[in-house]
Amino acid sequence: HNPILTSRDHPELHFQRSGHADIVETQDREWYMVHLCSRPSPVKKRSILGRETSIQKIVWDDEDGWFRLQSGGRFPKEYVDAPDLKQVVWPKIPERDEFTDNKLSIIYQTLRQPLDESVLSLTERPGFLRLKGQYSLNSNFTQALVARRQQAFRYRARTYMEFSPSTFQQMAGIIALYDTENYYYLHVTRDDELGICLKIANCDEGNLSYGEEGTVQLNRNGVHLEIKVDYEELRYAYSFDGEQWQNIGTTYDASILSDEYGKVSHFTGAFIGICAQDLRGTNLAADFDYFEYREYPQD
C-alpha cells in the first residue's frame, strides 16, 4: 500500500511534499497521522513558509491489519475531523516584544550557534536588545542576527533601532532572509556624502545589489523600520515617530525566500528579524527597542 500518504505529481493539492509521518492514538482510541508538508505560494508555487506540520485522521483495516487515511485514497486533506477531546488553548505569543526580559524568547533563532554576551545583550541597556556588529550577512562565521520564522503568507514586521555608524562598513537593520545567499535588508549605515542614511541591500543567489531608490538621508541615529510581505510581494517602509510611515524602494519578489528557489532545495522557510554588521571589527552596537510581528488573514 506504499505510499499511504503522498502529494507527488499532483500540484493542484493544497498540501505539497507530504510525508515523513508519525502516528498517534488518543485517549478515546482515535488514530491520527502527523506529517510534514508545505503550502506553496499561489502564483510561483514556492514554499515560503518552509516545512510545516499537518494532521490526517486514519483508520485500521480489519482485513490486513494496516492503516489507511479515513478520507480514502492517498492524498492529504485540508480539513479533517478533530478528535473527541477537550480543547486546550495555548497562550498566544504577543505580537510585540519590548525586550524587557533578561532572556531571549524561544520564538527567536540565531545562525549556527547561540549568541553570548559578547554579541547579544538584554541587560547592558535595559528595555533594549543590543546586537554588537559581527561579520557580513554572506559570511559563514559569527553573525549578530536574531530572527523568527515567517508563519503566514501575509505579515508585517517592525522595529525601532538606534545606531550611529561611522563608516559604510557598519550596518544594522531589519531583514527578511532565507539563507546567506537570499535576503532583503533595510538598514542604517553611513555614506561619505549623505552621512547617516537608510539603504536597501538585496541578495539573490549570492548576487548583492543596492537600490539607489532606497537611499534616504537620516541625520539622526533613531528610526522605525518595517518589512511587509503579502504573499509574493515584499515592501519596505520607515518612520521617525512610529505613526507616519513612508514607503521606500519598490516591490520585491518575496518568493525567492523559499525552499524551491535557487540551486539547492532546502526546508527551512523564510525568516524575519534584526541584525548588525561591523566589518571594521570594532563590534559597534545597535540597540533595538522592540520587535513586532503581526500576521494578517489570507484573502
mmCIF file of N, CA and C in Angstrom, residues 155-157 174 176 184 186 200 213 225-238 245-254 272:
data_model
loop_
_atom_site.group_PDB
_atom_site.id
_atom_site.type_symbol
_atom_site.label_atom_id
_atom_site.label_comp_id
_atom_site.label_asym_id
_atom_site.label_seq_id
_atom_site.Cartn_x
_atom_site.Cartn_y
_atom_site.Cartn_z
ATOM 1 N N TYR A 155 2.155 39.269 6.434
ATOM 2 C CA TYR A 155 2.584 39.741 7.740
ATOM 3 C C TYR A 155 3.230 41.114 7.620
ATOM 4 N N ARG A 156 3.406 41.742 8.774
ATOM 5 C CA ARG A 156 4.151 42.999 8.889
ATOM 6 C C ARG A 156 5.102 42.887 10.070
ATOM 7 N N ALA A 157 6.351 43.251 9.862
ATOM 8 C CA ALA A 157 7.341 43.247 10.939
ATOM 9 C C ALA A 157 7.906 44.658 11.092
ATOM 10 N N ILE A 174 16.603 45.754 9.748
ATOM 11 C CA ILE A 174 15.603 44.688 9.734
ATOM 12 C C ILE A 174 15.768 43.869 8.457
ATOM 13 N N ALA A 176 14.564 40.259 6.033
ATOM 14 C CA ALA A 176 13.807 39.061 5.683
ATOM 15 C C ALA A 176 14.765 38.169 4.918
ATOM 16 N N TYR A 184 16.507 40.116 1.978
ATOM 17 C CA TYR A 184 16.154 41.520 1.761
ATOM 18 C C TYR A 184 16.469 42.276 3.051
ATOM 19 N N LEU A 186 16.792 46.078 4.935
ATOM 20 C CA LEU A 186 16.644 47.523 5.100
ATOM 21 C C LEU A 186 17.496 47.931 6.291
ATOM 22 N N ILE A 200 18.962 50.054 1.140
ATOM 23 C CA ILE A 200 18.399 48.745 0.862
ATOM 24 C C ILE A 200 19.476 47.870 0.250
ATOM 25 N N GLU A 213 17.116 53.769 -5.323
ATOM 26 C CA GLU A 213 15.815 54.331 -4.962
ATOM 27 C C GLU A 213 15.515 54.139 -3.484
ATOM 28 N N LEU A 225 11.705 50.862 11.466
ATOM 29 C CA LEU A 225 11.864 50.165 10.200
ATOM 30 C C LEU A 225 10.765 49.119 10.039
ATOM 31 N N GLU A 226 10.347 48.894 8.790
ATOM 32 C CA GLU A 226 9.257 47.949 8.533
ATOM 33 C C GLU A 226 9.534 47.136 7.275
ATOM 34 N N ILE A 227 9.197 45.843 7.345
ATOM 35 C CA ILE A 227 9.096 44.979 6.172
ATOM 36 C C ILE A 227 7.696 44.393 6.174
ATOM 37 N N LYS A 228 7.028 44.482 5.028
ATOM 38 C CA LYS A 228 5.679 43.950 4.901
ATOM 39 C C LYS A 228 5.652 42.974 3.724
ATOM 40 N N VAL A 229 5.088 41.793 3.963
ATOM 41 C CA VAL A 229 5.002 40.761 2.941
ATOM 42 C C VAL A 229 3.538 40.401 2.709
ATOM 43 N N ASP A 230 3.141 40.389 1.436
ATOM 44 C CA ASP A 230 1.801 39.992 1.029
ATOM 45 C C ASP A 230 1.958 38.900 -0.027
ATOM 46 N N TYR A 231 1.949 37.654 0.425
ATOM 47 C CA TYR A 231 2.213 36.506 -0.436
ATOM 48 C C TYR A 231 3.578 36.647 -1.102
ATOM 49 N N GLU A 232 3.632 36.971 -2.392
ATOM 50 C CA GLU A 232 4.911 37.005 -3.103
ATOM 51 C C GLU A 232 5.458 38.423 -3.282
ATOM 52 N N GLU A 233 4.861 39.395 -2.596
ATOM 53 C CA GLU A 233 5.306 40.782 -2.704
ATOM 54 C C GLU A 233 5.870 41.269 -1.370
ATOM 55 N N LEU A 234 7.015 41.945 -1.431
ATOM 56 C CA LEU A 234 7.674 42.475 -0.239
ATOM 57 C C LEU A 234 7.902 43.962 -0.424
ATOM 58 N N ARG A 235 7.593 44.745 0.628
ATOM 59 C CA ARG A 235 7.801 46.196 0.607
ATOM 60 C C ARG A 235 8.507 46.638 1.875
ATOM 61 N N TYR A 236 9.302 47.728 1.747
ATOM 62 C CA TYR A 236 9.962 48.351 2.889
ATOM 63 C C TYR A 236 9.268 49.676 3.230
ATOM 64 N N ALA A 237 9.394 50.079 4.504
ATOM 65 C CA ALA A 237 8.926 51.402 4.931
ATOM 66 C C ALA A 237 9.732 51.834 6.146
ATOM 67 N N TYR A 238 9.699 53.142 6.431
ATOM 68 C CA TYR A 238 10.372 53.671 7.612
ATOM 69 C C TYR A 238 9.532 54.788 8.216
ATOM 70 N N TRP A 245 4.233 56.454 8.272
ATOM 71 C CA TRP A 245 5.191 55.590 7.599
ATOM 72 C C TRP A 245 5.354 55.984 6.145
ATOM 73 N N GLN A 246 6.592 55.898 5.660
ATOM 74 C CA GLN A 246 6.927 56.237 4.290
ATOM 75 C C GLN A 246 7.512 55.024 3.593
ATOM 76 N N ASN A 247 6.906 54.632 2.469
ATOM 77 C CA ASN A 247 7.459 53.521 1.695
ATOM 78 C C ASN A 247 8.815 53.899 1.115
ATOM 79 N N ILE A 248 9.667 52.914 0.975
ATOM 80 C CA ILE A 248 10.995 53.126 0.417
ATOM 81 C C ILE A 248 11.308 51.974 -0.539
ATOM 82 N N GLY A 249 11.949 52.283 -1.654
ATOM 83 C CA GLY A 249 12.244 51.253 -2.632
ATOM 84 C C GLY A 249 11.025 50.932 -3.469
ATOM 85 N N THR A 250 10.985 49.732 -3.992
ATOM 86 C CA THR A 250 9.902 49.295 -4.860
ATOM 87 C C THR A 250 9.302 48.005 -4.302
ATOM 88 N N THR A 251 8.551 47.284 -5.104
ATOM 89 C CA THR A 251 8.003 45.999 -4.692
ATOM 90 C C THR A 251 8.963 44.890 -5.125
ATOM 91 N N TYR A 252 9.290 43.994 -4.190
ATOM 92 C CA TYR A 252 10.279 42.949 -4.447
ATOM 93 C C TYR A 252 9.637 41.573 -4.407
ATOM 94 N N ASP A 253 10.322 40.605 -4.980
ATOM 95 C CA ASP A 253 9.824 39.232 -5.082
ATOM 96 C C ASP A 253 10.143 38.452 -3.811
ATOM 97 N N ALA A 254 9.154 38.315 -2.947
ATOM 98 C CA ALA A 254 9.350 37.600 -1.682
ATOM 99 C C ALA A 254 9.513 36.105 -1.883
ATOM 100 N N ILE A 272 12.308 36.351 9.507
ATOM 101 C CA ILE A 272 12.270 37.806 9.605
ATOM 102 C C ILE A 272 12.908 38.195 10.928
#
